[in-house]
Amino acid sequence: MEKNSELSHFLRSRRSRIVHARPRTALPERRRTPGLRREEVAAMTGISTEWYTKIEQGRVNTLSERIIKSLGDALQLNDAEILHLRTLTGRKSSSLIAQVVPDGLSRLIRALKEAAYVTNDRWDVLVWNSAAEKTIADFSLLAAGERNIMVFMLTNPDARYLFGDTWPAEAQRMLGLFHASYARNTHDESFTTLVGRLSRECPEFDTWWSEHVITAPVSGEKKLTGKDGIVRTFCYSTFTSNDFPALKVSVYVPAVI
C-alpha cells in the first residue's frame, strides 16, 4: 500500500473499533458499520466532515499538531499510534535502508557473551553473534533473503517452535512494531515485496495486518524453547545505535544466570 492508503486504512480501523456512546434514554440505533461515523470524528476534532473525509482519503499531505492531537483524542489513540499518525501524515523519507554496520558496533556485537544482533528498518539481520545463533536462529545458515526477523518469525516453522505457546502474541507484537517501520517506507518497493511475501506465506498475516495494530518498543521477558527442548526465560531489550540511528541492536540475557 502507498502511504495515502495506509493512512486511510489506519483511520478507518481506529474509527471502527470505538464503541459509540449514546444516552441511556435513546432508542437503539442501527449502524451499517461499527464505530464512529466520519461526521462524528470531524465534530470531535473540530473540523468539517468534508475536511476529515479528505484526510481519511489521504488527500491531505500534512496536518497541524492541533489536528493530530484532536484526532488522537477522538480516536482514543495511544502514544505509539499518535506517533504512527504523525509518520503517515508527514512527508516521505528519502533515506536509504541501512545495509552496513559500523565496524566498531559489529565487533562489539560479536564479542558479547549474550545473544545479540543488529537489524535495519526493514528488520534485515545484518550482524549477529554466536550466542544469538544458539539462542534464536542459525542466521549464518539462512540465505540472505531469509535473514530477516519478520520472515523468520512469520514464515519459518523454527520460530513457532522457539516461542511455543507465546508465538501468536509475540508475532503480533513484532508485527505492530514492523507496521510502523512499513509506514515510514511505503515508497520503498522492498517493503511492499516483503509484505506481499508475508501475506502469501503466513496464514495469520492478512488478519493481523488488517487490524493495523501499532506497538511501541519495550523491554521485557521472552520464553524461548532451546534445541534441547528446555524452555528458558530471557530478558530482552533493544537500543538505537548512536553511530547510525537507522540501526537497532537487540540483546537477550538469561533471566537466571
PDB file of N, CA, C and O in Angstrom, residues 85-112:
ATOM      1  N   LEU A  85       0.539   8.088  13.441  1.00  0.00           N
ATOM      2  CA  LEU A  85      -0.269   9.049  12.687  1.00  0.00           C
ATOM      3  C   LEU A  85       0.602  10.196  12.183  1.00  0.00           C
ATOM      4  O   LEU A  85       0.452  10.640  11.036  1.00  0.00           O
ATOM      5  N   ARG A  86       1.525  10.663  13.000  1.00  0.00           N
ATOM      6  CA  ARG A  86       2.440  11.720  12.567  1.00  0.00           C
ATOM      7  C   ARG A  86       3.279  11.237  11.376  1.00  0.00           C
ATOM      8  O   ARG A  86       3.525  11.988  10.426  1.00  0.00           O
ATOM      9  N   THR A  87       3.716   9.991  11.442  1.00  0.00           N
ATOM     10  CA  THR A  87       4.512   9.433  10.349  1.00  0.00           C
ATOM     11  C   THR A  87       3.704   9.398   9.067  1.00  0.00           C
ATOM     12  O   THR A  87       4.182   9.767   7.995  1.00  0.00           O
ATOM     13  N   LEU A  88       2.454   8.959   9.175  1.00  0.00           N
ATOM     14  CA  LEU A  88       1.612   8.808   7.995  1.00  0.00           C
ATOM     15  C   LEU A  88       1.201  10.138   7.378  1.00  0.00           C
ATOM     16  O   LEU A  88       0.915  10.212   6.187  1.00  0.00           O
ATOM     17  N   THR A  89       1.183  11.185   8.176  1.00  0.00           N
ATOM     18  CA  THR A  89       0.768  12.491   7.656  1.00  0.00           C
ATOM     19  C   THR A  89       1.946  13.406   7.370  1.00  0.00           C
ATOM     20  O   THR A  89       1.766  14.555   6.971  1.00  0.00           O
ATOM     21  N   GLY A  90       3.166  12.898   7.576  1.00  0.00           N
ATOM     22  CA  GLY A  90       4.357  13.679   7.270  1.00  0.00           C
ATOM     23  C   GLY A  90       4.799  13.451   5.847  1.00  0.00           C
ATOM     24  O   GLY A  90       4.169  12.723   5.079  1.00  0.00           O
ATOM     25  N   ARG A  91       5.905  14.040   5.486  1.00  0.00           N
ATOM     26  CA  ARG A  91       6.435  13.871   4.133  1.00  0.00           C
ATOM     27  C   ARG A  91       7.274  12.609   4.056  1.00  0.00           C
ATOM     28  O   ARG A  91       7.864  12.166   5.027  1.00  0.00           O
ATOM     29  N   LYS A  92       7.312  12.019   2.879  1.00  0.00           N
ATOM     30  CA  LYS A  92       8.045  10.774   2.689  1.00  0.00           C
ATOM     31  C   LYS A  92       9.535  10.967   2.967  1.00  0.00           C
ATOM     32  O   LYS A  92      10.120  11.973   2.590  1.00  0.00           O
ATOM     33  N   SER A  93      10.097   9.970   3.633  1.00  0.00           N
ATOM     34  CA  SER A  93      11.539   9.991   3.896  1.00  0.00           C
ATOM     35  C   SER A  93      12.291   9.530   2.653  1.00  0.00           C
ATOM     36  O   SER A  93      11.849   8.644   1.946  1.00  0.00           O
ATOM     37  N   SER A  94      13.410  10.161   2.400  1.00  0.00           N
ATOM     38  CA  SER A  94      14.210   9.760   1.245  1.00  0.00           C
ATOM     39  C   SER A  94      15.448   8.958   1.672  1.00  0.00           C
ATOM     40  O   SER A  94      16.331   8.682   0.880  1.00  0.00           O
ATOM     41  N   SER A  95      15.497   8.629   2.989  1.00  0.00           N
ATOM     42  CA  SER A  95      16.659   7.920   3.497  1.00  0.00           C
ATOM     43  C   SER A  95      16.706   6.498   2.968  1.00  0.00           C
ATOM     44  O   SER A  95      15.677   5.861   2.753  1.00  0.00           O
ATOM     45  N   LEU A  96      17.936   6.000   2.741  1.00  0.00           N
ATOM     46  CA  LEU A  96      18.118   4.647   2.254  1.00  0.00           C
ATOM     47  C   LEU A  96      18.115   3.682   3.431  1.00  0.00           C
ATOM     48  O   LEU A  96      18.475   4.041   4.548  1.00  0.00           O
ATOM     49  N   ILE A  97      17.705   2.444   3.177  1.00  0.00           N
ATOM     50  CA  ILE A  97      17.708   1.432   4.211  1.00  0.00           C
ATOM     51  C   ILE A  97      19.155   1.022   4.485  1.00  0.00           C
ATOM     52  O   ILE A  97      19.887   0.663   3.566  1.00  0.00           O
ATOM     53  N   ALA A  98      19.537   1.089   5.735  1.00  0.00           N
ATOM     54  CA  ALA A  98      20.914   0.755   6.101  1.00  0.00           C
ATOM     55  C   ALA A  98      21.223  -0.699   5.791  1.00  0.00           C
ATOM     56  O   ALA A  98      20.419  -1.586   6.048  1.00  0.00           O
ATOM     57  N   GLN A  99      22.384  -0.931   5.201  1.00  0.00           N
ATOM     58  CA  GLN A  99      22.817  -2.289   4.889  1.00  0.00           C
ATOM     59  C   GLN A  99      24.196  -2.591   5.479  1.00  0.00           C
ATOM     60  O   GLN A  99      24.638  -3.733   5.450  1.00  0.00           O
ATOM     61  N   VAL A 100      24.865  -1.563   5.983  1.00  0.00           N
ATOM     62  CA  VAL A 100      26.219  -1.726   6.510  1.00  0.00           C
ATOM     63  C   VAL A 100      26.243  -1.308   7.975  1.00  0.00           C
ATOM     64  O   VAL A 100      25.696  -0.267   8.350  1.00  0.00           O
ATOM     65  N   VAL A 101      26.881  -2.125   8.802  1.00  0.00           N
ATOM     66  CA  VAL A 101      27.015  -1.842  10.224  1.00  0.00           C
ATOM     67  C   VAL A 101      28.421  -1.301  10.487  1.00  0.00           C
ATOM     68  O   VAL A 101      29.404  -1.890  10.016  1.00  0.00           O
ATOM     69  N   PRO A 102      28.559  -0.183  11.205  1.00  0.00           N
ATOM     70  CA  PRO A 102      29.894   0.346  11.516  1.00  0.00           C
ATOM     71  C   PRO A 102      30.768  -0.729  12.154  1.00  0.00           C
ATOM     72  O   PRO A 102      30.283  -1.561  12.936  1.00  0.00           O
ATOM     73  N   ASP A 103      32.040  -0.704  11.824  1.00  0.00           N
ATOM     74  CA  ASP A 103      32.942  -1.757  12.270  1.00  0.00           C
ATOM     75  C   ASP A 103      32.985  -1.878  13.790  1.00  0.00           C
ATOM     76  O   ASP A 103      33.001  -2.989  14.335  1.00  0.00           O
ATOM     77  N   GLY A 104      32.991  -0.752  14.481  1.00  0.00           N
ATOM     78  CA  GLY A 104      33.051  -0.794  15.940  1.00  0.00           C
ATOM     79  C   GLY A 104      31.849  -1.500  16.540  1.00  0.00           C
ATOM     80  O   GLY A 104      31.981  -2.309  17.470  1.00  0.00           O
ATOM     81  N   LEU A 105      30.665  -1.203  16.009  1.00  0.00           N
ATOM     82  CA  LEU A 105      29.447  -1.842  16.505  1.00  0.00           C
ATOM     83  C   LEU A 105      29.443  -3.330  16.173  1.00  0.00           C
ATOM     84  O   LEU A 105      29.053  -4.162  16.994  1.00  0.00           O
ATOM     85  N   SER A 106      29.897  -3.649  14.977  1.00  0.00           N
ATOM     86  CA  SER A 106      29.956  -5.047  14.564  1.00  0.00           C
ATOM     87  C   SER A 106      30.861  -5.857  15.487  1.00  0.00           C
ATOM     88  O   SER A 106      30.508  -6.968  15.926  1.00  0.00           O
ATOM     89  N   ARG A 107      32.025  -5.319  15.808  1.00  0.00           N
ATOM     90  CA  ARG A 107      32.963  -6.025  16.678  1.00  0.00           C
ATOM     91  C   ARG A 107      32.394  -6.165  18.089  1.00  0.00           C
ATOM     92  O   ARG A 107      32.584  -7.180  18.754  1.00  0.00           O
ATOM     93  N   LEU A 108      31.682  -5.125  18.543  1.00  0.00           N
ATOM     94  CA  LEU A 108      31.077  -5.164  19.873  1.00  0.00           C
ATOM     95  C   LEU A 108      30.038  -6.282  19.968  1.00  0.00           C
ATOM     96  O   LEU A 108      30.032  -7.063  20.933  1.00  0.00           O
ATOM     97  N   ILE A 109      29.171  -6.374  18.967  1.00  0.00           N
ATOM     98  CA  ILE A 109      28.123  -7.400  18.984  1.00  0.00           C
ATOM     99  C   ILE A 109      28.732  -8.795  18.998  1.00  0.00           C
ATOM    100  O   ILE A 109      28.322  -9.672  19.771  1.00  0.00           O
ATOM    101  N   ARG A 110      29.729  -9.012  18.152  1.00  0.00           N
ATOM    102  CA  ARG A 110      30.327 -10.341  18.058  1.00  0.00           C
ATOM    103  C   ARG A 110      31.103 -10.724  19.318  1.00  0.00           C
ATOM    104  O   ARG A 110      31.302 -11.900  19.605  1.00  0.00           O
ATOM    105  N   ALA A 111      31.544  -9.733  20.093  1.00  0.00           N
ATOM    106  CA  ALA A 111      32.312 -10.003  21.304  1.00  0.00           C
ATOM    107  C   ALA A 111      31.425 -10.281  22.522  1.00  0.00           C
ATOM    108  O   ALA A 111      31.906 -10.836  23.525  1.00  0.00           O
ATOM    109  N   LEU A 112      30.157  -9.918  22.442  1.00  0.00           N
ATOM    110  CA  LEU A 112      29.262 -10.114  23.581  1.00  0.00           C
ATOM    111  C   LEU A 112      29.014 -11.597  23.852  1.00  0.00           C
ATOM    112  O   LEU A 112      28.878 -12.396  22.934  1.00  0.00           O
TER     113      LEU A 112
END
